[in-house]
C-alpha positions as a Markdown table, in Angstrom:
| # | Residue | x | y | z |
|---|---|---|---|---|
| 1 | Leu | 7.9 | -18.4 | 18.7 |
| 2 | Glu | 6.4 | -19.6 | 22.0 |
| 3 | Leu | 7.2 | -23.2 | 20.8 |
| 4 | Asp | 10.6 | -22.3 | 19.4 |
| 5 | Pro | 12.1 | -18.8 | 20.2 |
| 6 | Asp | 15.1 | -19.5 | 18.0 |
| 7 | Tyr | 13.0 | -20.0 | 14.8 |
| 8 | Ala | 14.4 | -17.4 | 12.5 |
| 9 | Leu | 11.6 | -17.5 | 9.9 |
| 10 | Ala | 9.0 | -17.0 | 12.6 |
| 11 | Trp | 10.7 | -13.8 | 13.7 |
| 12 | Ala | 10.8 | -12.7 | 10.1 |
| 13 | Gly | 7.1 | -13.5 | 9.8 |
| 14 | Leu | 6.4 | -11.5 | 12.8 |
| 15 | Ala | 8.2 | -8.5 | 11.3 |
| 16 | Asp | 6.2 | -8.9 | 8.1 |
| 17 | Cys | 3.0 | -8.8 | 10.2 |
| 18 | Tyr | 4.0 | -5.5 | 11.7 |
| 19 | Ala | 4.8 | -4.2 | 8.2 |
| 20 | Ile | 1.3 | -5.0 | 7.1 |
| 21 | Phe | -0.1 | -3.3 | 10.2 |
| 22 | Arg | 1.9 | -0.2 | 9.1 |
| 23 | Phe | 0.7 | -0.4 | 5.5 |
| 24 | Tyr | -2.9 | -0.3 | 6.5 |
| 25 | Gly | -2.5 | 2.1 | 9.4 |
| 26 | Ile | -3.8 | -0.3 | 11.9 |
| 27 | Ala | -1.4 | 0.9 | 14.6 |
| 28 | Arg | 0.7 | 3.9 | 15.3 |
| 29 | Arg | 4.3 | 3.8 | 14.0 |
| 30 | Glu | 5.7 | 4.5 | 17.4 |
| 31 | Glu | 3.7 | 1.6 | 18.9 |
| 32 | Ile | 4.9 | -1.1 | 16.5 |
| 33 | Ala | 8.2 | 0.1 | 15.1 |
| 34 | Pro | 10.3 | -1.1 | 18.1 |
| 35 | Lys | 8.6 | -4.5 | 18.0 |
| 36 | Ala | 9.2 | -4.8 | 14.3 |
| 37 | Ala | 12.9 | -3.8 | 14.7 |
| 38 | Glu | 13.4 | -6.4 | 17.4 |
| 39 | Ala | 11.8 | -9.1 | 15.3 |
| 40 | Ile | 13.8 | -8.4 | 12.2 |
| 41 | Arg | 17.0 | -8.1 | 14.3 |
| 42 | Arg | 16.4 | -11.5 | 15.8 |
| 43 | Ala | 15.7 | -13.1 | 12.4 |
| 44 | Ala | 18.9 | -11.7 | 10.9 |
| 45 | Glu | 21.0 | -12.8 | 13.9 |
| 46 | Leu | 19.7 | -16.3 | 13.7 |
| 47 | Asp | 19.9 | -16.8 | 9.9 |
| 48 | Gly | 21.1 | -13.7 | 8.1 |
| 49 | Gln | 21.9 | -15.6 | 4.9 |
| 50 | Asn | 18.4 | -16.9 | 4.3 |
| 51 | Trp | 16.7 | -15.4 | 1.2 |
| 52 | Glu | 13.3 | -15.1 | 3.0 |
| 53 | Ile | 14.8 | -13.2 | 5.8 |
| 54 | Thr | 16.7 | -10.9 | 3.4 |
| 55 | Leu | 13.3 | -10.3 | 1.7 |
| 56 | Ser | 11.7 | -9.5 | 5.1 |
| 57 | Arg | 14.6 | -7.1 | 5.8 |
| 58 | Gly | 13.7 | -5.3 | 2.6 |
| 59 | Ile | 10.0 | -5.2 | 3.5 |
| 60 | His | 10.9 | -3.9 | 7.0 |
| 61 | Ala | 13.2 | -1.2 | 5.5 |
| 62 | Cys | 10.4 | -0.1 | 3.2 |
| 63 | Tyr | 7.9 | 0.4 | 6.0 |
| 64 | Phe | 10.0 | 1.4 | 8.9 |
| 65 | Gly | 13.5 | 2.4 | 7.7 |
| 66 | Glu | 14.8 | 5.9 | 8.0 |
| 67 | Glu | 16.0 | 5.5 | 4.4 |
| 68 | Trp | 13.2 | 3.6 | 2.7 |
| 69 | Arg | 15.1 | 3.3 | -0.6 |
| 70 | Glu | 17.4 | 0.7 | 1.1 |
| 71 | Ala | 14.5 | -1.7 | 0.6 |
| 72 | Gln | 15.1 | -2.1 | -3.1 |
| 73 | Pro | 18.7 | -3.5 | -3.0 |
| 74 | Leu | 17.7 | -5.8 | -0.2 |
| 75 | Val | 14.8 | -7.3 | -2.2 |
| 76 | Arg | 17.0 | -7.5 | -5.2 |
| 77 | Thr | 19.6 | -9.4 | -3.2 |
| 78 | Ala | 16.8 | -11.8 | -2.0 |
| 79 | Leu | 15.9 | -12.4 | -5.6 |
| 80 | Glu | 19.6 | -13.1 | -6.5 |
| 81 | Met | 19.5 | -15.7 | -3.8 |
| 82 | Asn | 16.2 | -17.2 | -5.0 |
| 83 | Pro | 15.2 | -16.0 | -8.5 |
| 84 | Asn | 12.1 | -18.2 | -8.4 |
| 85 | Ser | 10.4 | -16.3 | -5.5 |
| 86 | Ser | 7.1 | -14.9 | -6.9 |
| 87 | Leu | 6.6 | -13.0 | -3.7 |
| 88 | Gly | 10.0 | -11.4 | -4.1 |
| 89 | His | 9.3 | -10.3 | -7.6 |
| 90 | Ala | 5.9 | -9.0 | -6.5 |
| 91 | Tyr | 7.3 | -6.8 | -3.7 |
| 92 | His | 10.1 | -5.7 | -6.0 |
| 93 | Ser | 7.5 | -4.5 | -8.5 |
| 94 | Leu | 5.7 | -2.5 | -5.7 |
| 95 | Ile | 8.9 | -0.9 | -4.6 |
| 96 | Leu | 10.0 | 0.0 | -8.1 |
| 97 | Asp | 6.7 | 1.7 | -8.7 |
| 98 | Ala | 7.2 | 3.8 | -5.5 |
| 99 | Leu | 10.6 | 4.7 | -6.9 |
| 100 | Gly | 9.1 | 5.8 | -10.2 |
| 101 | Arg | 10.9 | 3.1 | -12.1 |
| 102 | Phe | 7.7 | 2.0 | -13.9 |
| 103 | Asp | 9.2 | 0.0 | -16.8 |
| 104 | Glu | 11.3 | -2.2 | -14.4 |
| 105 | Ala | 8.2 | -2.6 | -12.2 |
| 106 | Leu | 6.3 | -4.1 | -15.2 |
| 107 | Val | 9.1 | -6.6 | -15.8 |
| 108 | Glu | 9.0 | -7.7 | -12.2 |
| 109 | Ala | 5.2 | -7.9 | -12.1 |
| 110 | Ala | 5.3 | -10.1 | -15.2 |
| 111 | Ala | 7.9 | -12.4 | -13.6 |
| 112 | Ala | 5.8 | -12.8 | -10.5 |
| 113 | Arg | 2.7 | -13.7 | -12.6 |
| 114 | Arg | 4.7 | -16.2 | -14.6 |
| 115 | Leu | 6.1 | -17.9 | -11.5 |
| 116 | Asp | 2.8 | -18.1 | -9.7 |
| 117 | Pro | -0.2 | -17.4 | -12.0 |
| 118 | Leu | -2.7 | -18.9 | -9.4 |
| 119 | Ser | -1.8 | -16.5 | -6.6 |
| 120 | Pro | -4.5 | -13.9 | -5.9 |
| 121 | Phe | -1.9 | -11.8 | -4.1 |
| 122 | Val | 0.6 | -11.9 | -7.0 |
| 123 | Leu | -2.2 | -11.1 | -9.5 |
| 124 | Thr | -3.4 | -8.2 | -7.5 |
| 125 | Val | 0.1 | -6.7 | -6.9 |
| 126 | Ser | 0.9 | -7.0 | -10.6 |
| 127 | Thr | -1.9 | -4.7 | -11.4 |
| 128 | Gly | -0.1 | -1.8 | -9.7 |
| 129 | Ala | 2.6 | -1.7 | -12.4 |
| 130 | Ile | -0.1 | -2.1 | -15.1 |
| 131 | Met | -2.1 | 0.8 | -13.6 |
| 132 | Met | 1.0 | 3.0 | -13.5 |
| 133 | Ala | 1.3 | 2.5 | -17.2 |
| 134 | Gly | -2.2 | 3.8 | -17.6 |
| 135 | Arg | -3.6 | 0.4 | -18.8 |
| 136 | Phe | -6.6 | 0.3 | -16.5 |
| 137 | Glu | -8.8 | -2.0 | -18.5 |
| 138 | Glu | -6.0 | -4.5 | -18.7 |
| 139 | Ser | -5.4 | -4.3 | -15.0 |
| 140 | Leu | -9.1 | -5.4 | -14.4 |
| 141 | Ile | -8.3 | -8.7 | -16.1 |
| 142 | Asp | -5.9 | -9.8 | -13.4 |
| 143 | Leu | -8.1 | -8.4 | -10.6 |
| 144 | Arg | -11.1 | -10.4 | -11.9 |
| 145 | Arg | -8.9 | -13.5 | -12.1 |
| 146 | Ala | -7.8 | -13.0 | -8.5 |
| 147 | Leu | -11.4 | -12.7 | -7.4 |
| 148 | Gln | -12.3 | -15.8 | -9.3 |
| 149 | Leu | -9.5 | -17.7 | -7.5 |
| 150 | Gln | -10.5 | -16.2 | -4.1 |
| 151 | Pro | -14.0 | -14.7 | -4.0 |
| 152 | Gly | -14.3 | -11.8 | -1.5 |
| 153 | Tyr | -10.5 | -11.2 | -1.5 |
| 154 | Ile | -10.4 | -7.7 | 0.0 |
| 155 | Phe | -7.0 | -6.7 | -1.4 |
| 156 | Ala | -8.2 | -7.4 | -5.0 |
| 157 | Met | -11.5 | -5.7 | -4.2 |
| 158 | Trp | -10.1 | -2.4 | -3.0 |
| 159 | Val | -7.5 | -2.2 | -5.9 |
| 160 | Gln | -10.4 | -2.9 | -8.3 |
| 161 | Gly | -12.3 | 0.0 | -6.7 |
| 162 | Ile | -9.4 | 2.3 | -7.4 |
| 163 | Val | -9.2 | 1.2 | -11.0 |
| 164 | Leu | -12.9 | 1.8 | -11.5 |
| 165 | Cys | -12.5 | 5.3 | -10.2 |
| 166 | Glu | -9.7 | 5.9 | -12.7 |
| 167 | Leu | -12.1 | 4.6 | -15.4 |
| 168 | His | -14.8 | 7.1 | -14.3 |
| 169 | Arg | -16.9 | 4.2 | -13.0 |
| 170 | Ala | -17.1 | 5.7 | -9.5 |
| 171 | Ala | -20.7 | 4.3 | -8.8 |
| 172 | Glu | -19.4 | 0.8 | -9.2 |
| 173 | Ala | -16.4 | 1.6 | -7.0 |
| 174 | Val | -18.7 | 2.9 | -4.3 |
| 175 | Gly | -20.5 | -0.4 | -4.3 |
| 176 | Leu | -17.2 | -2.4 | -3.9 |
| 177 | Phe | -15.9 | -0.2 | -1.1 |
| 178 | Glu | -19.3 | -0.3 | 0.7 |
| 179 | Arg | -19.1 | -4.1 | 0.6 |
| 180 | Ile | -15.6 | -4.0 | 2.1 |
| 181 | Val | -16.5 | -1.5 | 4.8 |
| 182 | Ala | -19.5 | -3.7 | 5.8 |
| 183 | Val | -17.0 | -6.4 | 7.0 |
| 184 | Ala | -13.9 | -4.3 | 7.7 |
| 185 | Glu | -14.2 | -0.8 | 9.0 |
| 186 | Gln | -10.6 | 0.1 | 9.1 |
| 187 | Pro | -9.9 | 3.8 | 8.2 |
| 188 | Phe | -7.9 | 2.6 | 5.2 |
| 189 | Tyr | -11.0 | 1.2 | 3.5 |
| 190 | Leu | -13.3 | 3.9 | 4.8 |
| 191 | Gly | -11.0 | 6.5 | 3.4 |
| 192 | Leu | -11.1 | 4.9 | -0.1 |
| 193 | Leu | -14.9 | 4.8 | 0.2 |
| 194 | Gly | -14.9 | 8.5 | 0.9 |
| 195 | Met | -12.7 | 9.1 | -2.1 |
| 196 | Ala | -15.1 | 7.1 | -4.3 |
| 197 | Tyr | -18.0 | 9.1 | -2.9 |
| 198 | Gly | -16.2 | 12.3 | -4.1 |
| 199 | Phe | -15.7 | 10.9 | -7.6 |
| 200 | Ala | -19.3 | 9.9 | -7.7 |
| 201 | Ser | -20.3 | 13.5 | -6.7 |
| 202 | Arg | -21.8 | 12.2 | -3.4 |
| 203 | Ile | -20.2 | 15.1 | -1.5 |
| 204 | Glu | -22.3 | 14.9 | 1.6 |
| 205 | Asp | -21.4 | 11.2 | 2.0 |
| 206 | Ala | -17.7 | 12.0 | 1.6 |
| 207 | Arg | -18.1 | 14.7 | 4.3 |
| 208 | Asn | -19.8 | 12.1 | 6.6 |
| 209 | Val | -16.8 | 9.9 | 6.2 |
| 210 | Leu | -14.6 | 12.7 | 7.5 |
| 211 | Ser | -17.0 | 13.3 | 10.4 |
| 212 | Thr | -16.9 | 9.6 | 11.2 |
| 213 | Phe | -13.1 | 9.9 | 11.4 |
| 214 | Asp | -13.4 | 12.9 | 13.8 |
| 215 | Glu | -15.8 | 11.0 | 16.0 |
| 216 | Arg | -13.7 | 7.8 | 16.2 |
| 217 | Glu | -10.6 | 9.9 | 16.9 |
| 218 | Arg | -12.3 | 11.6 | 19.8 |
| 219 | Asn | -13.1 | 8.2 | 21.2 |
| 220 | Gly | -9.4 | 7.4 | 21.3 |
| 221 | Glu | -9.0 | 5.4 | 18.0 |
| 222 | Tyr | -5.9 | 6.0 | 15.9 |
| 223 | Ile | -7.0 | 7.4 | 12.5 |
| 224 | Pro | -3.9 | 7.5 | 10.2 |
| 225 | Ala | -3.5 | 10.8 | 8.4 |
| 226 | Phe | -3.5 | 9.1 | 5.0 |
| 227 | Ala | -7.2 | 8.1 | 5.5 |
| 228 | Arg | -8.3 | 11.7 | 5.3 |
| 229 | Phe | -5.9 | 12.3 | 2.4 |
| 230 | Phe | -7.7 | 9.5 | 0.6 |
| 231 | Val | -11.1 | 11.2 | 1.1 |
| 232 | Thr | -9.9 | 14.6 | -0.1 |
| 233 | Leu | -8.4 | 13.1 | -3.3 |
| 234 | Gly | -11.9 | 12.5 | -4.5 |
| 235 | Ser | -12.6 | 16.2 | -4.3 |
| 236 | Pro | -11.6 | 19.1 | -6.5 |
| 237 | Asp | -10.4 | 21.1 | -3.5 |
| 238 | Leu | -6.7 | 21.5 | -4.0 |
| 239 | Ala | -6.2 | 23.3 | -0.7 |
| 240 | Ala | -7.7 | 20.3 | 1.2 |
| 241 | Ile | -5.6 | 17.9 | -0.9 |
| 242 | Arg | -2.4 | 19.8 | -0.1 |
| 243 | Gly | -3.2 | 20.0 | 3.6 |
| 244 | Thr | -4.0 | 16.3 | 4.0 |
| 245 | Phe | -1.0 | 15.2 | 1.9 |
| 246 | Ala | 1.2 | 17.3 | 4.2 |
| 247 | Arg | -0.3 | 15.7 | 7.3 |
| 248 | Ala | 0.1 | 12.2 | 5.8 |
| 249 | Ile | 3.8 | 12.9 | 5.2 |
| 250 | Glu | 4.2 | 14.3 | 8.8 |
| 251 | Asp | 2.6 | 11.0 | 10.0 |
| 252 | Arg | 5.4 | 9.2 | 8.2 |
| 253 | Thr | 3.0 | 7.2 | 6.1 |
| 254 | Pro | 4.8 | 4.4 | 4.3 |
| 255 | Arg | 5.5 | 5.3 | 0.6 |
| 256 | Leu | 3.9 | 2.1 | -0.5 |
| 257 | Thr | 0.6 | 3.0 | 1.1 |
| 258 | Ile | 0.3 | 6.0 | -1.1 |
| 259 | Ala | 2.0 | 4.5 | -4.1 |
| 260 | Val | -0.1 | 1.4 | -4.3 |
| 261 | Ala | -3.3 | 3.1 | -3.7 |
| 262 | Leu | -3.1 | 6.5 | -5.4 |
| 263 | Thr | 0.1 | 7.3 | -7.3 |
| 264 | His | -1.7 | 7.6 | -10.6 |
| 265 | Arg | -4.3 | 10.0 | -9.1 |
| 266 | Ile | -1.5 | 12.1 | -7.5 |
| 267 | Gln | 0.3 | 12.3 | -10.9 |
| 268 | Ser | -2.7 | 14.0 | -12.4 |
| 269 | Leu | -2.4 | 16.7 | -9.8 |
| 270 | Arg | 1.3 | 17.5 | -10.1 |
| 271 | Ala | 0.6 | 20.5 | -12.3 |
| 272 | Asp | 0.0 | 22.2 | -8.9 |
| 273 | Pro | 3.4 | 23.4 | -7.8 |
| 274 | Glu | 2.8 | 22.6 | -4.1 |
| 275 | Ile | 1.6 | 19.1 | -4.7 |
| 276 | Asp | 4.5 | 18.5 | -7.1 |
| 277 | Arg | 7.0 | 19.8 | -4.5 |
| 278 | Met | 5.6 | 17.5 | -1.8 |
| 279 | His | 5.6 | 14.6 | -4.1 |
| 280 | Arg | 9.2 | 15.2 | -5.0 |
| 281 | Asp | 10.2 | 15.5 | -1.4 |
| 282 | Tyr | 8.2 | 12.4 | -0.4 |
| 283 | Phe | 9.1 | 10.0 | -3.2 |
| 284 | Gly | 12.3 | 11.6 | -4.5 |
| 285 | Trp | 11.2 | 11.9 | -8.1 |
């Protein structure tokens, strides 16, 4: 953009970067939302009929929009403009999962894999729909393939860790998350490590993660509320889960952050009326 301030796709790319920051809780919403809004506005003004910019508008709506469900028709429109976009089908799958439309999400995930079977990102995203169908062993196939194509790919590693937790292989998940945290200490990853500690009955280690968050927050770092929610999900303490879920909602955590990482785990807790109520209010289903 320094070289060409009228380059529409660069503005869309900038908006996408802010969206990823929001997904991982790297910055406060109020800090980056105005920048993301300006970027996507400029992109749409410069080339509003471009399918990639339409896709970026959908991604922006998903992470920053007041009505996040508007993301789905925007992404669908982008796919009507370019049915061969593996990225579009991958994101469509994620959003359909967050909307509770799991059968449709599986179709979109399969389309993304068919169009680009060598993309580690596409292979990793597609496991979300497979996980929501409860086919955890099957989801590991795509994750292993993604890691063969790109060893050390953190996205595939943390999703694999969640799958291992679902398969009651928490000790393996702890090893994966510890490897990630050794190179990337973002609260997102540390929260997932804390969750795995809980599933592995390493309660003191999980508490230490929460203490680390408290210390880093006192030092002025932004710790997204969902990070503590991740940790408590590894515990049997329903009161703590309710409390941290409520705070994650208050922090306006993007639905995809919760849906991609933990929807299946939350489904298992919906027998609790309060968790079920919060889930319905948050996701709409």
